[in-house]
mmCIF file of C-alpha atoms in Angstrom:
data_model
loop_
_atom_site.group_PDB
_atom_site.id
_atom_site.type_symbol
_atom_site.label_atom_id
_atom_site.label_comp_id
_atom_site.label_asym_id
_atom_site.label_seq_id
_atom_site.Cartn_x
_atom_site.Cartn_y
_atom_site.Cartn_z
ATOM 1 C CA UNK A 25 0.000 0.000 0.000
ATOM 2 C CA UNK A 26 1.049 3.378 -1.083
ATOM 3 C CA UNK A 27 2.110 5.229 1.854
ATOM 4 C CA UNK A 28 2.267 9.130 2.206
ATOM 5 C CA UNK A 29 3.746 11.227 5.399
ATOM 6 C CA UNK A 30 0.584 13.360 5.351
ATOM 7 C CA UNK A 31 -2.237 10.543 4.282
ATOM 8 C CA UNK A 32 -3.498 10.531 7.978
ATOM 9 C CA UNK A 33 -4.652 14.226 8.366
ATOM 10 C CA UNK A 34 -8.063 14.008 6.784
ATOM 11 C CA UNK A 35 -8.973 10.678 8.424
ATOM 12 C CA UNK A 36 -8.243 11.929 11.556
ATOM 13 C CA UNK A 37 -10.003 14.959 11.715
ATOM 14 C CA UNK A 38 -13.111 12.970 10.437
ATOM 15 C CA UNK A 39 -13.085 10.562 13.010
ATOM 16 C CA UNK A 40 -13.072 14.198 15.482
ATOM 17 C CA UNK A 41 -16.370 15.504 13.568
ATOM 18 C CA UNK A 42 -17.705 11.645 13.716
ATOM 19 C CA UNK A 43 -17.018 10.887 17.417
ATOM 20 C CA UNK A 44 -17.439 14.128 18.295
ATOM 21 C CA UNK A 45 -19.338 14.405 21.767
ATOM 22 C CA UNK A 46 -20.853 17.322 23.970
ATOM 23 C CA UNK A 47 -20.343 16.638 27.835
ATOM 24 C CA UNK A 48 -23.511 14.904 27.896
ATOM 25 C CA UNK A 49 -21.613 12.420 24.994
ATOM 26 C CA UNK A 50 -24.674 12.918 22.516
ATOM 27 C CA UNK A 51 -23.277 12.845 18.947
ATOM 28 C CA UNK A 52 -23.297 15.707 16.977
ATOM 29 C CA UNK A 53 -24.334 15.697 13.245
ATOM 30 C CA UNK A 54 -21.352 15.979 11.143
ATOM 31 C CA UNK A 55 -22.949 17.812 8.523
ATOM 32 C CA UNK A 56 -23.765 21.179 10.650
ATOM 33 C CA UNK A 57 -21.189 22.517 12.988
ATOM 34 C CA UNK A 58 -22.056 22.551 16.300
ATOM 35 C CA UNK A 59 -20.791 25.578 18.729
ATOM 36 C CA UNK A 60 -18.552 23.709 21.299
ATOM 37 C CA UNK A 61 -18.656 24.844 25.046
ATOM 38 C CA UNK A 62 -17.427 23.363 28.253
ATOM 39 C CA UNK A 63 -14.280 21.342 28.862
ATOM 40 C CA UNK A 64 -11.746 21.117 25.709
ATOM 41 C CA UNK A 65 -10.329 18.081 27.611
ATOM 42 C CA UNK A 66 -13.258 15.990 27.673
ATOM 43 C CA UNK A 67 -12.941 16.065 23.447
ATOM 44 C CA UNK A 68 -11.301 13.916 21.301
ATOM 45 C CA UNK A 69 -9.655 16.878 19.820
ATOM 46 C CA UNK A 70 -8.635 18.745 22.874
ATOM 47 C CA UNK A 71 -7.174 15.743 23.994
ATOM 48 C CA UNK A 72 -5.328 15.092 20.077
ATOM 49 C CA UNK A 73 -3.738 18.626 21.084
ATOM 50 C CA UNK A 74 -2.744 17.559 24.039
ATOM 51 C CA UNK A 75 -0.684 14.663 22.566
ATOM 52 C CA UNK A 76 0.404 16.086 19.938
ATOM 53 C CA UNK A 77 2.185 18.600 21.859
ATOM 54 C CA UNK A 78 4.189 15.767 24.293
ATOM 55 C CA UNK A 79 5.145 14.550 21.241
ATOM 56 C CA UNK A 80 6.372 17.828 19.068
ATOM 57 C CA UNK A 81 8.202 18.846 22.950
ATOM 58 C CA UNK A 82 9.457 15.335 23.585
ATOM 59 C CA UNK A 83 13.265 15.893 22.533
ATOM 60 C CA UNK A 84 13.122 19.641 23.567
ATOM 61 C CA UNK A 85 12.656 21.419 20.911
ATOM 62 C CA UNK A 86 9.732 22.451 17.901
ATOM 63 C CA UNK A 87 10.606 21.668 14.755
ATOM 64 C CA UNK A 88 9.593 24.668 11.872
ATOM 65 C CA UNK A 89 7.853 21.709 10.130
ATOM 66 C CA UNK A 90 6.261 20.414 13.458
ATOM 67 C CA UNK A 91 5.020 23.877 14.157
ATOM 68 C CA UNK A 92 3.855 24.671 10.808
ATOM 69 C CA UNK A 93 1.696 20.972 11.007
ATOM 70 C CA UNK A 94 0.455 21.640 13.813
ATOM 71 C CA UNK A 95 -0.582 25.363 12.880
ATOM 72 C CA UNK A 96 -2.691 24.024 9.849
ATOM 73 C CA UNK A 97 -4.112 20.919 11.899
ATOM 74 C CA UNK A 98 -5.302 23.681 14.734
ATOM 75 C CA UNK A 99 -6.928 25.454 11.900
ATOM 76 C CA UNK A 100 -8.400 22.553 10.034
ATOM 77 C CA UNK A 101 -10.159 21.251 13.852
ATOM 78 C CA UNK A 102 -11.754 24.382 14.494
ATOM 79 C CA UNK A 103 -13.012 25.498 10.966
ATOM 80 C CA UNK A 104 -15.644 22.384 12.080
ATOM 81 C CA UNK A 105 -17.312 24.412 14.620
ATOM 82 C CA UNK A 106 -19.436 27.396 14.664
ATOM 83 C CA UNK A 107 -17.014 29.341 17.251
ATOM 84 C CA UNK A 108 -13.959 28.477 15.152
ATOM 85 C CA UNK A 109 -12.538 31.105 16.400
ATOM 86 C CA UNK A 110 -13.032 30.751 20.247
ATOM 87 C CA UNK A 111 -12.318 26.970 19.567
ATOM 88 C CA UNK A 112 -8.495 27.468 17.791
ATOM 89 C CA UNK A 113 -7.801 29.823 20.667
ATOM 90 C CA UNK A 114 -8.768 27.610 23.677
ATOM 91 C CA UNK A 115 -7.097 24.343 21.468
ATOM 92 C CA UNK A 116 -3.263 26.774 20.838
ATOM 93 C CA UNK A 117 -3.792 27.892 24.546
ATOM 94 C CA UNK A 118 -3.782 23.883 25.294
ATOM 95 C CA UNK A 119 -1.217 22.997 23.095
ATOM 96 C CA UNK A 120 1.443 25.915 24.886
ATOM 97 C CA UNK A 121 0.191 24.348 27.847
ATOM 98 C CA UNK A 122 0.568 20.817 27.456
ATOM 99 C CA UNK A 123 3.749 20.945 25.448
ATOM 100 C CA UNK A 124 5.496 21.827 29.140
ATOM 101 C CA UNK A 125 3.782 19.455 31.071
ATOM 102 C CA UNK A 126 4.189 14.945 31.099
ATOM 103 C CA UNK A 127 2.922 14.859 34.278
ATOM 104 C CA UNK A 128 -0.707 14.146 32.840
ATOM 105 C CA UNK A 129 0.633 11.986 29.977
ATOM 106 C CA UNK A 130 -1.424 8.520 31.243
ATOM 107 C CA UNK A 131 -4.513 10.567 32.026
ATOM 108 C CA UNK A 132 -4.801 12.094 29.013
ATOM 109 C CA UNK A 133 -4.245 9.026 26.991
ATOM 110 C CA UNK A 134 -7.018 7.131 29.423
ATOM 111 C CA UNK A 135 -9.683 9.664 28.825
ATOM 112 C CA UNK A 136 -8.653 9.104 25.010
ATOM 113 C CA UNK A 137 -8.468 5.513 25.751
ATOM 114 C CA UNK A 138 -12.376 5.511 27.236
ATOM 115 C CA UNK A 139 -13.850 7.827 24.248
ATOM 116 C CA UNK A 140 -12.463 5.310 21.509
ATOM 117 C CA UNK A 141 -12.772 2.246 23.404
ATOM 118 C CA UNK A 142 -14.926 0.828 20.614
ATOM 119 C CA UNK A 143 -12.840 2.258 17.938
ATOM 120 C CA UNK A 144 -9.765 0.892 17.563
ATOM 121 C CA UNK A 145 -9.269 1.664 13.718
ATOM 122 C CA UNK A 146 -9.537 5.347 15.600
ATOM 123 C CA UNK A 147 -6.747 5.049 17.968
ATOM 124 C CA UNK A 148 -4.513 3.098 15.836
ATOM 125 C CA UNK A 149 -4.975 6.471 12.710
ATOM 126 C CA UNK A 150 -4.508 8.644 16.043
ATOM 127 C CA UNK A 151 -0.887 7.260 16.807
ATOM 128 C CA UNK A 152 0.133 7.483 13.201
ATOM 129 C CA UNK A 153 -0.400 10.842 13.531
ATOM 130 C CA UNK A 154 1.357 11.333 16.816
ATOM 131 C CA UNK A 155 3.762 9.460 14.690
ATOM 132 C CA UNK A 156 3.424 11.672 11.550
ATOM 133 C CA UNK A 157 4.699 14.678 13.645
ATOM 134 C CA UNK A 158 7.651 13.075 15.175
ATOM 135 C CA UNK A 159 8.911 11.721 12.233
ATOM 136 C CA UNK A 160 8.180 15.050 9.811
ATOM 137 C CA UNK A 161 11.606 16.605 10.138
ATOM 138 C CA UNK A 162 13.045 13.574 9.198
ATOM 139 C CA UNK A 163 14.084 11.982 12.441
ATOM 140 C CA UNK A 164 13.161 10.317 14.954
ATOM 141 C CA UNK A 165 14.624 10.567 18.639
ATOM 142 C CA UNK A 166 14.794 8.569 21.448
ATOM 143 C CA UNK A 167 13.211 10.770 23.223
ATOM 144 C CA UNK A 168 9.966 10.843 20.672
ATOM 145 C CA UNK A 169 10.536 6.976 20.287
ATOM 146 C CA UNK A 170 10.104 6.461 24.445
ATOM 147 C CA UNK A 171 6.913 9.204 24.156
ATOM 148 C CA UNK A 172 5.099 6.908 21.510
ATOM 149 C CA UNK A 173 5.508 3.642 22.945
ATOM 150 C CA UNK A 174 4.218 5.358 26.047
ATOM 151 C CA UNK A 175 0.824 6.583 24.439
ATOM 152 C CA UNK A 176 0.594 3.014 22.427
ATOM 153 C CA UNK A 177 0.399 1.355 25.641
ATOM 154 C CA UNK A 178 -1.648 3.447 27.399
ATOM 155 C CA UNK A 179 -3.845 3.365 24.285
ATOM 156 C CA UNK A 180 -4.136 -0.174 24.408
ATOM 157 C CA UNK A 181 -2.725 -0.164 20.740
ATOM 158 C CA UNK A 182 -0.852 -3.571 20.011
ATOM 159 C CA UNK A 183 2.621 -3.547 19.914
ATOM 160 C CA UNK A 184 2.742 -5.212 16.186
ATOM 161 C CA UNK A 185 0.496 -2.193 15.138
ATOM 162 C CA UNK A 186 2.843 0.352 16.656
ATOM 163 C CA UNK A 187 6.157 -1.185 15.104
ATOM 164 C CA UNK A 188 4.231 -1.593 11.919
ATOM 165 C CA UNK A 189 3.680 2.222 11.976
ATOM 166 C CA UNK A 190 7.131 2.888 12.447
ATOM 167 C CA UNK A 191 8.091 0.584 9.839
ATOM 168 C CA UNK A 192 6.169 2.595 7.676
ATOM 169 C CA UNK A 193 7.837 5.718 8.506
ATOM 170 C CA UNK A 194 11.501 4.989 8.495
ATOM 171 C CA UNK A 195 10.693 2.922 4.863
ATOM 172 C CA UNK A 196 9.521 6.404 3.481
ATOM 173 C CA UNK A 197 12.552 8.315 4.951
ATOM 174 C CA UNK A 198 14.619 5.786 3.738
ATOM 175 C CA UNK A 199 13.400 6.043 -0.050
ATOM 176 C CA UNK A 200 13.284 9.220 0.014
ATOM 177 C CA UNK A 201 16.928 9.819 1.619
ATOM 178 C CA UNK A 202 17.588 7.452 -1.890
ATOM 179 C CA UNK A 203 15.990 9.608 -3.755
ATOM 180 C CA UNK A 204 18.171 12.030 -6.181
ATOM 181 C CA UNK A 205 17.960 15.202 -4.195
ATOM 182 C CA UNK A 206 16.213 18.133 -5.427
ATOM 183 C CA UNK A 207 18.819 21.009 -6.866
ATOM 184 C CA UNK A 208 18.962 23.964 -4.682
ATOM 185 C CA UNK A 209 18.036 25.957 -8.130
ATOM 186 C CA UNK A 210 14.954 23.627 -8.058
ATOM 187 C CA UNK A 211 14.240 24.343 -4.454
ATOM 188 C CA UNK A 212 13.963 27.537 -4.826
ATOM 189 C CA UNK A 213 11.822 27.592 -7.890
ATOM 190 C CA UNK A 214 9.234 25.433 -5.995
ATOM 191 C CA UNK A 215 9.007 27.996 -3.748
ATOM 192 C CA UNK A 216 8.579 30.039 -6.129
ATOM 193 C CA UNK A 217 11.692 32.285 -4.653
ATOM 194 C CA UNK A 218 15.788 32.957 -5.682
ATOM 195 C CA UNK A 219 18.258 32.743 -4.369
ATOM 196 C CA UNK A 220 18.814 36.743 -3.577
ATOM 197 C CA UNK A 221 15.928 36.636 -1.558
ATOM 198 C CA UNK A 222 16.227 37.162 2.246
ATOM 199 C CA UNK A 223 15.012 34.437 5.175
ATOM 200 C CA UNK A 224 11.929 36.481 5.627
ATOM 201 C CA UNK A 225 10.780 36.469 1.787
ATOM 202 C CA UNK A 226 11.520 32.693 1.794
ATOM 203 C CA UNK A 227 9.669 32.236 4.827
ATOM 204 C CA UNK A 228 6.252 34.105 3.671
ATOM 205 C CA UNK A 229 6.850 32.328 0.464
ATOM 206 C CA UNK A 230 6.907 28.795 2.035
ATOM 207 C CA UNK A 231 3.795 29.800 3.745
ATOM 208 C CA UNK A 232 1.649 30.851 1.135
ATOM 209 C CA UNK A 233 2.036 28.103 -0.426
ATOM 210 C CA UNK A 234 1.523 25.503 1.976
ATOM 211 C CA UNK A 235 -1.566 27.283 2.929
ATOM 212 C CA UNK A 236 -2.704 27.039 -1.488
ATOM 213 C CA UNK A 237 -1.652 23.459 -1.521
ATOM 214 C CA UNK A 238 -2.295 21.923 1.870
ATOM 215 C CA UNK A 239 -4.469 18.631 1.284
ATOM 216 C CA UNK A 240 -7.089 19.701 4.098
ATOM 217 C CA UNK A 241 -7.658 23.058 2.466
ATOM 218 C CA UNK A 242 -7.776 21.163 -1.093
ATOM 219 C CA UNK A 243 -10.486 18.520 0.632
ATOM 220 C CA UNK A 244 -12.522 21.062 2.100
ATOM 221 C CA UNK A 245 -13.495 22.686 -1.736
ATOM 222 C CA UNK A 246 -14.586 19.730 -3.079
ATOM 223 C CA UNK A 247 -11.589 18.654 -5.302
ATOM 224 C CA UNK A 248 -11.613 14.677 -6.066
ATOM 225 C CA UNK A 249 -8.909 12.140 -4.230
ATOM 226 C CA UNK A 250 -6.600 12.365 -7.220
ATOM 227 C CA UNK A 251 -6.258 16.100 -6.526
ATOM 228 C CA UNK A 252 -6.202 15.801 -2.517
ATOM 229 C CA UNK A 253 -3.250 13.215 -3.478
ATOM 230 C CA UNK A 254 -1.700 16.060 -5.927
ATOM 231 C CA UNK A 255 -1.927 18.568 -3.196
ATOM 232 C CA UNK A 256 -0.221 16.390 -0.583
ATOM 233 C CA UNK A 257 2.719 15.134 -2.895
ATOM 234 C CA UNK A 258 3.355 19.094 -3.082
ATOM 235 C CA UNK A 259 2.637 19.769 0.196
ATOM 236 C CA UNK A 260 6.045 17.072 0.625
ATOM 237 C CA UNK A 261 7.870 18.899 -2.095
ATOM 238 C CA UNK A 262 7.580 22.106 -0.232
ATOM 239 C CA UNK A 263 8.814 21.021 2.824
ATOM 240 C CA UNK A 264 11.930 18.966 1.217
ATOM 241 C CA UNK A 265 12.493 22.637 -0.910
ATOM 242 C CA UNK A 266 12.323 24.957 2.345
ATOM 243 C CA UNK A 267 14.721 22.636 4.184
ATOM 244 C CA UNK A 268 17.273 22.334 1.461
ATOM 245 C CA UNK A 269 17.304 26.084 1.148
ATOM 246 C CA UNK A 270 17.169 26.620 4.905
ATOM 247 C CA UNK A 271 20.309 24.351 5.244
ATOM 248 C CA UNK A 272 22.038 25.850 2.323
ATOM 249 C CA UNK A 273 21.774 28.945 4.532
ATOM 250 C CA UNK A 274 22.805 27.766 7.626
ATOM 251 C CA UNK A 275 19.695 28.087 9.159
#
């Protein structure tokens, strides 16, 4: 099977609008948005934020291409609800808070653990995207490995379904380290840049045109899976571009 570093994103957010539940765990209808009040916590996507924010922490640092992920996936949640607005604020206030904090790490994933307990399929796409973010500047640390075997226990996820994830993963790394590497001339014509351009320029660029091409975004108009699949192999060729240039730079 095919596999893609960004295939998970629409599947997972949705099984959020699917298993969505209010605190009296009624589910919503997926086709209206609902205005969501009361604890962000006691959702499966306040809790997804909370995650993936151990996870993007775990070896100290934010990657840009962690960050900018998790920018677009804090956007794409919220646009699903009436008080998108209200909602990406109170989810980004969560994720600066949680990405400081493993004290909570087994509580969070047991209140995850008792929304899906039925849904397995749903924890399993969950940890691939947990996954998805530690592996998305191309490596993975010990520090991210020891996070994700927590949560896949705590998850009850089997162990041959975790290592099978990783698999996955450092296959597609590994091809792609094979891979002839893109020219630095090419790089910057992808982003649609040169070379006398400053950080900043490059930057705004790389920005603008993740935001054009990102699959969600792509989804959300109504374009069919062979576009969605276009927009996601250049959402991959725009972060391979900015990080050549970026390195070529010193940055």
């Amino acid at each position: 099977m095919e596999f893609i570093v960004l295939l998970v994103i629409i599947a997972v957010l949705y099984a959020i609008g699917k298993n969505y539940n209010t605190d009296s765990f009624k589910n919503i209808n997926i086709k209206r948005k609902e205005t969501f009040s009361g604890d962000i916590l006691k959702h499966e996507a306040g809790l997804l934020v909370a995650l993936m924010a151990k996870v993007a922490k775990a070896d100290g640092k934010v990657s840009e291409l962690e960050a900018e992920l998790i920018k677009h996936t804090l956007s794409d949640i919220s646009r699903h609800f009436e008080n998108d607005q209200e909602v990406r604020g109170r989810l980004k206030e969560l994720y600066n808070k949680e990405k400081e904090d493993y004290s909570n790490l087994f509580l969070i994933c047991q209140n995850l653990l008792m929304l899906t307990k039925h849904n397995y399929d749903a924890r399993v796409k969950y940890l691939e995207y947990l996954l998805n973010i530690a592996f998305i500047d191309g490596e993975f640390s010990k520090q991210e490995q020891e996070i994700t075997e927590d949560i896949a226990q705590a998850l009850d996820i089997k162990e041959e379904d975790y290592l099978r994830l990783i698999s996955n993963f450092e296959n597609f790394y590994k091809a792609r380290m094979q891979e002839e590497k893109i020219s630095i001339e090419k790089a910057y014509a992808i982003l649609e840049s040169n070379e006398n351009d400053d950080d900043n320029t490059i930057k705004k660029n790389y920005r603008n045109l993740v935001k054009k091409h990102h699959p969600d975004i792509i989804a959300g108009q109504g374009a069919s899976q062979t576009i969605i699949d276009e927009a996601t192999k250049k959402l991959q060729d725009l972060n391979e571009a900015y990080e050549i240039i970026k390195k070529s730079r010193g940055n």
